Structures are given as structure tokens and as C-alpha cells.
Amino acid sequence: MSDQGPFGPIVNGTMVVVFYEYRPSQSAGFAFVALFALATLGHIIYLFPLRAWSFIPLILGGIAELFGYYGRAMSHDAPDKVGPWILQNLLILAAPPLISATLYMTLGRITSALGAGRYMPIGPGWLTALYVLIDIGTLGTQLAGSVLPASSDPAAIALSRKVVIGGLFGQLGALVIFILITWLVKHRIDKEPTRVILEDMTVRWKNHFRALMLVTLLIIVRSIVRAAEYLQGEGGTIMSNEVFIYLFDATLMWLVMVAFLVLHPGRLIRHARQLSRGDGSNFKRMSEVPLQPLI
């Protein structure tokens, strides 16, 4: 088989759907399998000591990412086979909504732990529930849009593009509003600190809000590039060059996971809850101890 694309299943001498415009890189695929495996392992290690149950979706997203890039690595030797292509297309599109779910829950948990629920536009519980519902809808569109092309039906392929683009723009809109809400809550706490913060002024709560806004921005950039990819379609600059998926999807999502390893909100939440119970004076200042990444 030639190294020159495009690659896809051929029926009666005609390529019914283009899987890749190039032969996927096996080394890049395996490199990100390793990177996402290590990042996911780090979050599993922190899950129980920090009781970070809201990070279960992120862990599932990390698992989806590593198997997605495994699919891309396998596509190097069989770029026209549907199995590896569906594996990578399905999981790489489905992983970001799972990771985003952890973002949405983290804002509510941090705000509640700091006693700053009144600074949110709506209650932390309602906001989290609303965003998780939006995220489930986004995840559903990504799952549906990623498997429809496997039917090789032109109408299904065209529909899949519209479904994926709709899901990406829906996620993009939700993320933009979310980053504005995060900034608003941080600004209000800055103007009027809560009792928990006043009890221990060394609590580095601002860093956690900055981290939330940073990782949200990374996912926004990823969503913009992926939406542009599907808008351009086959033969477009983004879909025709593999560097885009590794630079603007794999790398950005891996950085999101790493950022939460370096500055895990579970540490702040545990510290804030100790302070809110009034026994913060004897509690080790967790937020003052630098957290070393596990990867």
C-alpha cells in the first residue's frame, strides 16, 4: 500500500469514505498513549487520598484518549480499516466532554468549600447539574457523529459532519460562558473574601481559579480548531495535516490533565473544609506545599 493518502474503504473501485488524508504516525500515536497513561495513572493515585470523586470523568476521559491514540497508532499499518479508525475517531472526540465535566464540577466544589456559593449566578449545585446535562448532550453528539461515517452512506457522512460541528459549537458556547462565570466568582471573592479565606490568608485559592480558567481556555482552543477542521471538510488544511490533531488536540488535552496534577483542587477543598470546621490552626497548610507532578 502506498504511503500517500487518501486512505479509506474501496467498494467497486471507488473510495466511499476518506478515513485519513495521510498515513497516521505510529510513533506519535504510541507517544501519546504513554503520556495519557501516565497522566491518568497520576489522577487515579490522587483519587482516594483526596476523595476527588469529581475527577472520575476526567480519568475516564484520559482512558478514552489513550485508547484513541492507540487506534491512531494501529491505523498506521491499516489506514483503510474501519476498526482502528472508529476507535480513534470515537474516543478522541468523546474524551474532551468527559474531561470538561470534571471542570464544571470542580468550580462548584471549590466555591462551596470556600463558602462562596452566594457569589455564583445560580447555586453551585444547580450550575453543576446544568453543565453536566449540557455535557451529556455534547458527548452524545460526538459519539453519534463519530460512528455515522462507518456506514459509508453519503447522506450519513454529511449528517455526521453536521452533528459533530453542532456538538463542538455547543461545547464551545458552554465553555465560554463557564470561563466568564469562573472569572466573575473570582472577582467577587477578591472584593469580599469569605470567612474561610480570612481565617487563613495564605490559602492560594486564586491559583486554582486561574488554573480553571487556563484549562478551560485550552479546551476552547481545541474546540475551535476541531470545529474548523469539520467545517473545512475533506481536503482542508487541518484534516490533511496530522500535526494539527497532535498540536491542538492531543497536546492541549494532555496539558489539561497535567495542570490538574500540578495544582489539584482536591488539596484546596480539603484545606478549606478543615478551616470551615474551625480546626484549620492545626492543619498542615496543604496549599503552601508545592505539588510535584507525577509525570
PDB file of C-alpha atoms in Angstrom:
ATOM      1  CA  MET A   1       0.000   0.000   0.000  1.00  0.00           C
ATOM      2  CA  SER A   2       1.279   3.468  -0.884  1.00  0.00           C
ATOM      3  CA  ASP A   3       2.300   5.916   1.844  1.00  0.00           C
ATOM      4  CA  GLN A   4       0.394   8.645   0.017  1.00  0.00           C
ATOM      5  CA  GLY A   5      -3.213   9.276   1.019  1.00  0.00           C
ATOM      6  CA  PRO A   6      -6.094   9.460   0.965  1.00  0.00           C
ATOM      7  CA  PHE A   7      -6.968   6.174   2.659  1.00  0.00           C
ATOM      8  CA  GLY A   8     -10.370   4.591   3.108  1.00  0.00           C
ATOM      9  CA  PRO A   9     -12.521   1.588   2.202  1.00  0.00           C
ATOM     10  CA  ILE A  10     -12.940   0.995  -1.534  1.00  0.00           C
ATOM     11  CA  VAL A  11     -16.146  -0.513  -2.933  1.00  0.00           C
ATOM     12  CA  ASN A  12     -16.360  -1.347  -6.653  1.00  0.00           C
ATOM     13  CA  GLY A  13     -13.219   0.658  -7.290  1.00  0.00           C
ATOM     14  CA  THR A  14     -14.497   3.777  -5.507  1.00  0.00           C
ATOM     15  CA  MET A  15     -13.344   5.120  -2.130  1.00  0.00           C
ATOM     16  CA  VAL A  16     -16.665   5.522  -0.332  1.00  0.00           C
ATOM     17  CA  VAL A  17     -15.300   7.495   2.638  1.00  0.00           C
ATOM     18  CA  VAL A  18     -11.904   9.033   3.400  1.00  0.00           C
ATOM     19  CA  PHE A  19     -10.542   7.905   6.756  1.00  0.00           C
ATOM     20  CA  TYR A  20      -7.200   9.719   6.508  1.00  0.00           C
ATOM     21  CA  GLU A  21      -5.586  12.109   4.043  1.00  0.00           C
ATOM     22  CA  TYR A  22      -2.203  10.722   5.155  1.00  0.00           C
ATOM     23  CA  ARG A  23      -0.738   7.615   6.754  1.00  0.00           C
ATOM     24  CA  PRO A  24      -1.055   8.194  10.544  1.00  0.00           C
ATOM     25  CA  SER A  25       2.169   8.328  12.514  1.00  0.00           C
ATOM     26  CA  GLN A  26       2.659   5.240  14.663  1.00  0.00           C
ATOM     27  CA  SER A  27       5.379   6.784  16.834  1.00  0.00           C
ATOM     28  CA  ALA A  28       3.274   9.880  17.633  1.00  0.00           C
ATOM     29  CA  GLY A  29       0.295   7.687  18.438  1.00  0.00           C
ATOM     30  CA  PHE A  30       2.238   5.497  20.859  1.00  0.00           C
ATOM     31  CA  ALA A  31       3.917   8.557  22.420  1.00  0.00           C
ATOM     32  CA  PHE A  32       0.540   9.984  23.426  1.00  0.00           C
ATOM     33  CA  VAL A  33      -0.671   6.580  24.573  1.00  0.00           C
ATOM     34  CA  ALA A  34       2.201   6.679  27.077  1.00  0.00           C
ATOM     35  CA  LEU A  35       1.650  10.331  28.034  1.00  0.00           C
ATOM     36  CA  PHE A  36      -2.082   9.920  28.663  1.00  0.00           C
ATOM     37  CA  ALA A  37      -1.486   6.640  30.506  1.00  0.00           C
ATOM     38  CA  LEU A  38       0.927   8.346  32.921  1.00  0.00           C
ATOM     39  CA  ALA A  39      -1.343  11.364  33.433  1.00  0.00           C
ATOM     40  CA  THR A  40      -4.364   9.114  34.036  1.00  0.00           C
ATOM     41  CA  LEU A  41      -2.392   6.983  36.485  1.00  0.00           C
ATOM     42  CA  GLY A  42      -1.447  10.129  38.398  1.00  0.00           C
ATOM     43  CA  HIS A  43      -5.096  11.092  38.790  1.00  0.00           C
ATOM     44  CA  ILE A  44      -6.042   7.568  39.869  1.00  0.00           C
ATOM     45  CA  ILE A  45      -3.360   7.775  42.581  1.00  0.00           C
ATOM     46  CA  TYR A  46      -4.831  11.074  43.863  1.00  0.00           C
ATOM     47  CA  LEU A  47      -8.449   9.892  43.606  1.00  0.00           C
ATOM     48  CA  PHE A  48      -8.751   8.183  47.003  1.00  0.00           C
ATOM     49  CA  PRO A  49      -6.423  10.234  49.274  1.00  0.00           C
ATOM     50  CA  LEU A  50      -8.068  13.475  48.130  1.00  0.00           C
ATOM     51  CA  ARG A  51     -11.548  11.924  47.794  1.00  0.00           C
ATOM     52  CA  ALA A  52     -11.660  13.549  44.367  1.00  0.00           C
ATOM     53  CA  TRP A  53     -14.726  11.715  43.066  1.00  0.00           C
ATOM     54  CA  SER A  54     -15.478  14.565  40.654  1.00  0.00           C
ATOM     55  CA  PHE A  55     -12.301  13.559  38.807  1.00  0.00           C
ATOM     56  CA  ILE A  56     -13.744  10.200  37.744  1.00  0.00           C
ATOM     57  CA  PRO A  57     -14.998  11.686  34.422  1.00  0.00           C
ATOM     58  CA  LEU A  58     -11.535  13.154  33.806  1.00  0.00           C
ATOM     59  CA  ILE A  59      -9.964   9.747  34.472  1.00  0.00           C
ATOM     60  CA  LEU A  60     -12.427   8.150  32.048  1.00  0.00           C
ATOM     61  CA  GLY A  61     -11.536  10.870  29.546  1.00  0.00           C
ATOM     62  CA  GLY A  62      -7.839  10.086  29.971  1.00  0.00           C
ATOM     63  CA  ILE A  63      -8.528   6.399  29.340  1.00  0.00           C
ATOM     64  CA  ALA A  64     -10.513   7.331  26.234  1.00  0.00           C
ATOM     65  CA  GLU A  65      -7.638   9.497  25.000  1.00  0.00           C
ATOM     66  CA  LEU A  66      -5.016   6.782  25.416  1.00  0.00           C
ATOM     67  CA  PHE A  67      -7.113   4.167  23.600  1.00  0.00           C
ATOM     68  CA  GLY A  68      -7.988   6.734  20.942  1.00  0.00           C
ATOM     69  CA  TYR A  69      -4.334   7.356  20.163  1.00  0.00           C
ATOM     70  CA  TYR A  70      -3.730   3.610  20.290  1.00  0.00           C
ATOM     71  CA  GLY A  71      -6.268   3.418  17.468  1.00  0.00           C
ATOM     72  CA  ARG A  72      -4.321   6.022  15.512  1.00  0.00           C
ATOM     73  CA  ALA A  73      -1.089   4.080  16.052  1.00  0.00           C
ATOM     74  CA  MET A  74      -2.792   0.924  14.785  1.00  0.00           C
ATOM     75  CA  SER A  75      -4.086   2.833  11.754  1.00  0.00           C
ATOM     76  CA  HIS A  76      -0.502   3.314  10.572  1.00  0.00           C
ATOM     77  CA  ASP A  77      -0.394  -0.250   9.246  1.00  0.00           C
ATOM     78  CA  ALA A  78      -4.073  -0.388   8.245  1.00  0.00           C
ATOM     79  CA  PRO A  79      -5.242   3.164   7.376  1.00  0.00           C
ATOM     80  CA  ASP A  80      -8.139   1.814   5.319  1.00  0.00           C
ATOM     81  CA  LYS A  81      -9.546  -0.475   8.044  1.00  0.00           C
ATOM     82  CA  VAL A  82     -12.690   0.682   9.810  1.00  0.00           C
ATOM     83  CA  GLY A  83     -11.928  -0.759  13.289  1.00  0.00           C
ATOM     84  CA  PRO A  84      -8.891   1.347  14.293  1.00  0.00           C
ATOM     85  CA  TRP A  85     -10.395   4.402  12.581  1.00  0.00           C
ATOM     86  CA  ILE A  86     -13.669   4.198  14.534  1.00  0.00           C
ATOM     87  CA  LEU A  87     -11.721   3.581  17.758  1.00  0.00           C
ATOM     88  CA  GLN A  88      -9.659   6.759  17.388  1.00  0.00           C
ATOM     89  CA  ASN A  89     -12.438   8.901  15.927  1.00  0.00           C
ATOM     90  CA  LEU A  90     -14.954   7.894  18.593  1.00  0.00           C
ATOM     91  CA  LEU A  91     -12.710   8.135  21.659  1.00  0.00           C
ATOM     92  CA  ILE A  92     -10.701  11.256  20.751  1.00  0.00           C
ATOM     93  CA  LEU A  93     -13.947  13.158  20.133  1.00  0.00           C
ATOM     94  CA  ALA A  94     -15.671  11.750  23.242  1.00  0.00           C
ATOM     95  CA  ALA A  95     -12.821  12.379  25.714  1.00  0.00           C
ATOM     96  CA  PRO A  96     -12.983  16.228  25.993  1.00  0.00           C
ATOM     97  CA  PRO A  97     -16.653  16.320  27.127  1.00  0.00           C
ATOM     98  CA  LEU A  98     -15.752  13.825  29.879  1.00  0.00           C
ATOM     99  CA  ILE A  99     -12.800  15.946  30.965  1.00  0.00           C
ATOM    100  CA  SER A 100     -14.955  19.093  30.791  1.00  0.00           C
ATOM    101  CA  ALA A 101     -17.451  17.501  33.190  1.00  0.00           C
ATOM    102  CA  THR A 102     -14.736  17.493  35.857  1.00  0.00           C
ATOM    103  CA  LEU A 103     -14.103  21.202  35.209  1.00  0.00           C
ATOM    104  CA  TYR A 104     -17.755  22.032  35.766  1.00  0.00           C
ATOM    105  CA  MET A 105     -17.956  20.030  38.991  1.00  0.00           C
ATOM    106  CA  THR A 106     -14.660  21.457  40.252  1.00  0.00           C
ATOM    107  CA  LEU A 107     -15.886  25.055  40.166  1.00  0.00           C
ATOM    108  CA  GLY A 108     -18.926  24.140  42.256  1.00  0.00           C
ATOM    109  CA  ARG A 109     -16.863  22.147  44.766  1.00  0.00           C
ATOM    110  CA  ILE A 110     -14.229  24.869  45.194  1.00  0.00           C
ATOM    111  CA  THR A 111     -16.840  27.594  45.557  1.00  0.00           C
ATOM    112  CA  SER A 112     -18.808  25.594  48.126  1.00  0.00           C
ATOM    113  CA  ALA A 113     -15.676  24.679  50.108  1.00  0.00           C
ATOM    114  CA  LEU A 114     -14.669  28.357  50.285  1.00  0.00           C
ATOM    115  CA  GLY A 115     -18.175  29.333  51.425  1.00  0.00           C
ATOM    116  CA  ALA A 116     -18.616  31.466  48.297  1.00  0.00           C
ATOM    117  CA  GLY A 117     -21.781  29.912  46.876  1.00  0.00           C
ATOM    118  CA  ARG A 118     -23.595  33.255  47.086  1.00  0.00           C
ATOM    119  CA  TYR A 119     -21.159  34.726  44.563  1.00  0.00           C
ATOM    120  CA  MET A 120     -22.298  32.397  41.770  1.00  0.00           C
ATOM    121  CA  PRO A 121     -25.059  33.491  39.344  1.00  0.00           C
ATOM    122  CA  ILE A 122     -27.025  30.408  40.409  1.00  0.00           C
ATOM    123  CA  GLY A 123     -26.400  27.886  43.183  1.00  0.00           C
ATOM    124  CA  PRO A 124     -23.272  25.714  42.746  1.00  0.00           C
ATOM    125  CA  GLY A 125     -25.375  22.541  42.683  1.00  0.00           C
ATOM    126  CA  TRP A 126     -27.740  23.887  40.013  1.00  0.00           C
ATOM    127  CA  LEU A 127     -24.856  25.202  37.891  1.00  0.00           C
ATOM    128  CA  THR A 128     -23.047  21.875  38.055  1.00  0.00           C
ATOM    129  CA  ALA A 129     -26.204  19.945  37.174  1.00  0.00           C
ATOM    130  CA  LEU A 130     -26.958  22.263  34.248  1.00  0.00           C
ATOM    131  CA  TYR A 131     -23.465  21.974  32.822  1.00  0.00           C
ATOM    132  CA  VAL A 132     -23.312  18.221  33.272  1.00  0.00           C
ATOM    133  CA  LEU A 133     -26.572  17.937  31.308  1.00  0.00           C
ATOM    134  CA  ILE A 134     -25.105  20.130  28.555  1.00  0.00           C
ATOM    135  CA  ASP A 135     -22.005  17.961  28.614  1.00  0.00           C
ATOM    136  CA  ILE A 136     -24.036  14.762  28.262  1.00  0.00           C
ATOM    137  CA  GLY A 137     -25.736  16.262  25.209  1.00  0.00           C
ATOM    138  CA  THR A 138     -22.368  17.260  23.745  1.00  0.00           C
ATOM    139  CA  LEU A 139     -20.979  13.797  24.402  1.00  0.00           C
ATOM    140  CA  GLY A 140     -23.970  12.235  22.668  1.00  0.00           C
ATOM    141  CA  THR A 141     -23.443  14.326  19.530  1.00  0.00           C
ATOM    142  CA  GLN A 142     -19.749  13.450  19.415  1.00  0.00           C
ATOM    143  CA  LEU A 143     -20.479   9.735  19.796  1.00  0.00           C
ATOM    144  CA  ALA A 144     -23.185   9.773  17.135  1.00  0.00           C
ATOM    145  CA  GLY A 145     -21.205  11.915  14.720  1.00  0.00           C
ATOM    146  CA  SER A 146     -18.067   9.807  15.020  1.00  0.00           C
ATOM    147  CA  VAL A 147     -19.686   6.464  14.115  1.00  0.00           C
ATOM    148  CA  LEU A 148     -22.121   7.524  11.376  1.00  0.00           C
ATOM    149  CA  PRO A 149     -19.438   7.692   8.630  1.00  0.00           C
ATOM    150  CA  ALA A 150     -18.699   3.977   9.137  1.00  0.00           C
ATOM    151  CA  SER A 151     -21.909   3.200   7.243  1.00  0.00           C
ATOM    152  CA  SER A 152     -20.282   4.594   4.056  1.00  0.00           C
ATOM    153  CA  ASP A 153     -23.629   6.163   3.179  1.00  0.00           C
ATOM    154  CA  PRO A 154     -23.042   9.678   1.724  1.00  0.00           C
ATOM    155  CA  ALA A 155     -26.121  11.045   3.480  1.00  0.00           C
ATOM    156  CA  ALA A 156     -24.948   9.617   6.827  1.00  0.00           C
ATOM    157  CA  ILE A 157     -21.466  11.054   6.300  1.00  0.00           C
ATOM    158  CA  ALA A 158     -22.894  14.509   5.588  1.00  0.00           C
ATOM    159  CA  LEU A 159     -25.161  14.245   8.632  1.00  0.00           C
ATOM    160  CA  SER A 160     -22.244  13.169  10.845  1.00  0.00           C
ATOM    161  CA  ARG A 161     -20.325  16.331   9.983  1.00  0.00           C
ATOM    162  CA  LYS A 162     -23.298  18.498  10.933  1.00  0.00           C
ATOM    163  CA  VAL A 163     -23.810  16.589  14.195  1.00  0.00           C
ATOM    164  CA  VAL A 164     -20.144  16.858  15.196  1.00  0.00           C
ATOM    165  CA  ILE A 165     -19.976  20.560  14.276  1.00  0.00           C
ATOM    166  CA  GLY A 166     -23.157  21.223  16.265  1.00  0.00           C
ATOM    167  CA  GLY A 167     -21.734  19.403  19.278  1.00  0.00           C
ATOM    168  CA  LEU A 168     -18.420  21.275  19.037  1.00  0.00           C
ATOM    169  CA  PHE A 169     -20.125  24.669  18.841  1.00  0.00           C
ATOM    170  CA  GLY A 170     -22.411  23.712  21.713  1.00  0.00           C
ATOM    171  CA  GLN A 171     -19.398  22.764  23.820  1.00  0.00           C
ATOM    172  CA  LEU A 172     -17.617  25.954  22.755  1.00  0.00           C
ATOM    173  CA  GLY A 173     -20.525  28.140  23.845  1.00  0.00           C
ATOM    174  CA  ALA A 174     -20.804  26.373  27.197  1.00  0.00           C
ATOM    175  CA  LEU A 175     -17.066  26.745  27.831  1.00  0.00           C
ATOM    176  CA  VAL A 176     -17.047  30.468  27.013  1.00  0.00           C
ATOM    177  CA  ILE A 177     -19.901  31.089  29.472  1.00  0.00           C
ATOM    178  CA  PHE A 178     -18.179  28.876  32.043  1.00  0.00           C
ATOM    179  CA  ILE A 179     -14.903  30.812  31.902  1.00  0.00           C
ATOM    180  CA  LEU A 180     -16.835  34.069  32.358  1.00  0.00           C
ATOM    181  CA  ILE A 181     -18.652  32.640  35.394  1.00  0.00           C
ATOM    182  CA  THR A 182     -15.341  31.463  36.851  1.00  0.00           C
ATOM    183  CA  TRP A 183     -13.839  34.925  36.419  1.00  0.00           C
ATOM    184  CA  LEU A 184     -16.930  36.548  37.958  1.00  0.00           C
ATOM    185  CA  VAL A 185     -16.795  34.345  41.074  1.00  0.00           C
ATOM    186  CA  LYS A 186     -13.058  35.003  41.493  1.00  0.00           C
ATOM    187  CA  HIS A 187     -13.627  38.751  41.131  1.00  0.00           C
ATOM    188  CA  ARG A 188     -16.395  38.740  43.741  1.00  0.00           C
ATOM    189  CA  ILE A 189     -14.361  36.709  46.223  1.00  0.00           C
ATOM    190  CA  ASP A 190     -11.439  39.091  45.658  1.00  0.00           C
ATOM    191  CA  LYS A 191     -13.635  42.068  46.570  1.00  0.00           C
ATOM    192  CA  GLU A 192     -15.251  40.381  49.565  1.00  0.00           C
ATOM    193  CA  PRO A 193     -13.266  37.365  50.887  1.00  0.00           C
ATOM    194  CA  THR A 194     -15.202  34.672  52.693  1.00  0.00           C
ATOM    195  CA  ARG A 195     -14.693  33.673  56.324  1.00  0.00           C
ATOM    196  CA  VAL A 196     -12.745  30.587  55.261  1.00  0.00           C
ATOM    197  CA  ILE A 197     -10.245  32.696  53.329  1.00  0.00           C
ATOM    198  CA  LEU A 198      -9.970  35.312  56.074  1.00  0.00           C
ATOM    199  CA  GLU A 199      -9.203  32.568  58.587  1.00  0.00           C
ATOM    200  CA  ASP A 200      -6.064  31.650  56.653  1.00  0.00           C
ATOM    201  CA  MET A 201      -4.886  34.370  54.260  1.00  0.00           C
ATOM    202  CA  THR A 202      -2.122  32.114  52.934  1.00  0.00           C
ATOM    203  CA  VAL A 203      -4.650  29.892  51.149  1.00  0.00           C
ATOM    204  CA  ARG A 204      -3.746  30.128  47.475  1.00  0.00           C
ATOM    205  CA  TRP A 205      -7.306  29.955  46.221  1.00  0.00           C
ATOM    206  CA  LYS A 206      -6.607  32.377  43.352  1.00  0.00           C
ATOM    207  CA  ASN A 207      -4.218  29.897  41.741  1.00  0.00           C
ATOM    208  CA  HIS A 208      -6.995  27.323  41.497  1.00  0.00           C
ATOM    209  CA  PHE A 209      -9.337  29.771  39.781  1.00  0.00           C
ATOM    210  CA  ARG A 210      -6.544  30.752  37.393  1.00  0.00           C
ATOM    211  CA  ALA A 211      -5.902  27.073  36.680  1.00  0.00           C
ATOM    212  CA  LEU A 212      -9.612  26.526  35.967  1.00  0.00           C
ATOM    213  CA  MET A 213      -9.660  29.439  33.526  1.00  0.00           C
ATOM    214  CA  LEU A 214      -6.430  28.284  31.868  1.00  0.00           C
ATOM    215  CA  VAL A 215      -7.566  24.704  31.250  1.00  0.00           C
ATOM    216  CA  THR A 216     -10.962  25.955  30.055  1.00  0.00           C
ATOM    217  CA  LEU A 217      -9.148  28.205  27.569  1.00  0.00           C
ATOM    218  CA  LEU A 218      -7.108  25.238  26.341  1.00  0.00           C
ATOM    219  CA  ILE A 219     -10.285  23.246  25.676  1.00  0.00           C
ATOM    220  CA  ILE A 220     -11.834  26.274  23.941  1.00  0.00           C
ATOM    221  CA  VAL A 221      -8.851  26.483  21.562  1.00  0.00           C
ATOM    222  CA  ARG A 222      -9.128  22.750  20.905  1.00  0.00           C
ATOM    223  CA  SER A 223     -12.854  23.037  20.148  1.00  0.00           C
ATOM    224  CA  ILE A 224     -12.307  25.963  17.756  1.00  0.00           C
ATOM    225  CA  VAL A 225      -9.669  24.055  15.771  1.00  0.00           C
ATOM    226  CA  ARG A 226     -11.729  20.850  15.630  1.00  0.00           C
ATOM    227  CA  ALA A 227     -14.816  22.811  14.518  1.00  0.00           C
ATOM    228  CA  ALA A 228     -12.729  24.494  11.792  1.00  0.00           C
ATOM    229  CA  GLU A 229     -11.493  21.047  10.749  1.00  0.00           C
ATOM    230  CA  TYR A 230     -15.015  19.728  10.196  1.00  0.00           C
ATOM    231  CA  LEU A 231     -16.144  22.966   8.544  1.00  0.00           C
ATOM    232  CA  GLN A 232     -13.275  22.676   6.038  1.00  0.00           C
ATOM    233  CA  GLY A 233     -14.042  19.006   5.453  1.00  0.00           C
ATOM    234  CA  GLU A 234     -12.037  16.518   3.422  1.00  0.00           C
ATOM    235  CA  GLY A 235      -9.073  18.097   1.658  1.00  0.00           C
ATOM    236  CA  GLY A 236      -8.984  21.015   4.102  1.00  0.00           C
ATOM    237  CA  THR A 237      -5.716  22.202   5.622  1.00  0.00           C
ATOM    238  CA  ILE A 238      -6.442  20.839   9.102  1.00  0.00           C
ATOM    239  CA  MET A 239      -7.781  17.446   8.043  1.00  0.00           C
ATOM    240  CA  SER A 240      -4.914  16.988   5.563  1.00  0.00           C
ATOM    241  CA  ASN A 241      -2.098  17.608   8.059  1.00  0.00           C
ATOM    242  CA  GLU A 242      -1.651  15.311  11.058  1.00  0.00           C
ATOM    243  CA  VAL A 243       0.284  17.921  13.023  1.00  0.00           C
ATOM    244  CA  PHE A 244      -2.977  19.736  13.833  1.00  0.00           C
ATOM    245  CA  ILE A 245      -4.552  16.881  15.790  1.00  0.00           C
ATOM    246  CA  TYR A 246      -1.412  16.401  17.868  1.00  0.00           C
ATOM    247  CA  LEU A 247      -0.727  20.084  18.440  1.00  0.00           C
ATOM    248  CA  PHE A 248      -4.268  21.357  19.010  1.00  0.00           C
ATOM    249  CA  ASP A 249      -5.984  18.278  20.433  1.00  0.00           C
ATOM    250  CA  ALA A 250      -3.615  15.710  21.945  1.00  0.00           C
ATOM    251  CA  THR A 251      -1.161  18.224  23.436  1.00  0.00           C
ATOM    252  CA  LEU A 252      -3.826  20.596  24.765  1.00  0.00           C
ATOM    253  CA  MET A 253      -5.880  17.844  26.414  1.00  0.00           C
ATOM    254  CA  TRP A 254      -2.746  16.322  27.941  1.00  0.00           C
ATOM    255  CA  LEU A 255      -1.801  19.739  29.346  1.00  0.00           C
ATOM    256  CA  VAL A 256      -5.264  19.984  30.924  1.00  0.00           C
ATOM    257  CA  MET A 257      -4.645  16.717  32.770  1.00  0.00           C
ATOM    258  CA  VAL A 258      -1.130  17.755  33.794  1.00  0.00           C
ATOM    259  CA  ALA A 259      -2.323  21.146  35.072  1.00  0.00           C
ATOM    260  CA  PHE A 260      -4.723  19.402  37.462  1.00  0.00           C
ATOM    261  CA  LEU A 261      -1.924  17.121  38.634  1.00  0.00           C
ATOM    262  CA  VAL A 262       0.337  20.062  39.444  1.00  0.00           C
ATOM    263  CA  LEU A 263      -2.435  22.067  41.111  1.00  0.00           C
ATOM    264  CA  HIS A 264      -5.052  19.556  42.206  1.00  0.00           C
ATOM    265  CA  PRO A 265      -8.198  21.270  43.533  1.00  0.00           C
ATOM    266  CA  GLY A 266      -8.729  18.408  45.962  1.00  0.00           C
ATOM    267  CA  ARG A 267      -5.949  19.846  48.121  1.00  0.00           C
ATOM    268  CA  LEU A 268      -7.631  23.248  48.355  1.00  0.00           C
ATOM    269  CA  ILE A 269     -11.033  21.676  49.039  1.00  0.00           C
ATOM    270  CA  ARG A 270      -9.632  19.513  51.841  1.00  0.00           C
ATOM    271  CA  HIS A 271      -7.866  22.502  53.392  1.00  0.00           C
ATOM    272  CA  ALA A 272     -10.932  24.760  53.103  1.00  0.00           C
ATOM    273  CA  ARG A 273     -13.175  22.165  54.734  1.00  0.00           C
ATOM    274  CA  GLN A 274     -10.772  21.855  57.652  1.00  0.00           C
ATOM    275  CA  LEU A 275     -10.856  25.640  58.077  1.00  0.00           C
ATOM    276  CA  SER A 276     -14.660  25.786  57.831  1.00  0.00           C
ATOM    277  CA  ARG A 277     -14.875  23.262  60.690  1.00  0.00           C
ATOM    278  CA  GLY A 278     -12.731  25.541  62.786  1.00  0.00           C
ATOM    279  CA  ASP A 279      -9.707  23.256  63.130  1.00  0.00           C
ATOM    280  CA  GLY A 280      -7.553  24.890  60.495  1.00  0.00           C
ATOM    281  CA  SER A 281      -4.959  26.110  63.020  1.00  0.00           C
ATOM    282  CA  ASN A 282      -3.597  22.591  63.484  1.00  0.00           C
ATOM    283  CA  PHE A 283      -3.996  21.556  59.863  1.00  0.00           C
ATOM    284  CA  LYS A 284      -0.978  21.386  57.638  1.00  0.00           C
ATOM    285  CA  ARG A 285      -1.164  24.161  55.050  1.00  0.00           C
ATOM    286  CA  MET A 286      -1.655  21.925  52.066  1.00  0.00           C
ATOM    287  CA  SER A 287      -1.906  24.750  49.556  1.00  0.00           C
ATOM    288  CA  GLU A 288       1.514  26.065  50.642  1.00  0.00           C
ATOM    289  CA  VAL A 289       3.276  22.814  49.807  1.00  0.00           C
ATOM    290  CA  PRO A 290       4.247  22.622  46.120  1.00  0.00           C
ATOM    291  CA  LEU A 291       2.661  19.615  44.431  1.00  0.00           C
ATOM    292  CA  GLN A 292       5.129  17.789  42.266  1.00  0.00           C
ATOM    293  CA  PRO A 293       3.726  16.305  39.072  1.00  0.00           C
ATOM    294  CA  LEU A 294       3.734  12.520  38.918  1.00  0.00           C
ATOM    295  CA  ILE A 295       4.696  12.503  35.257  1.00  0.00           C
TER     296      ILE A 295
END
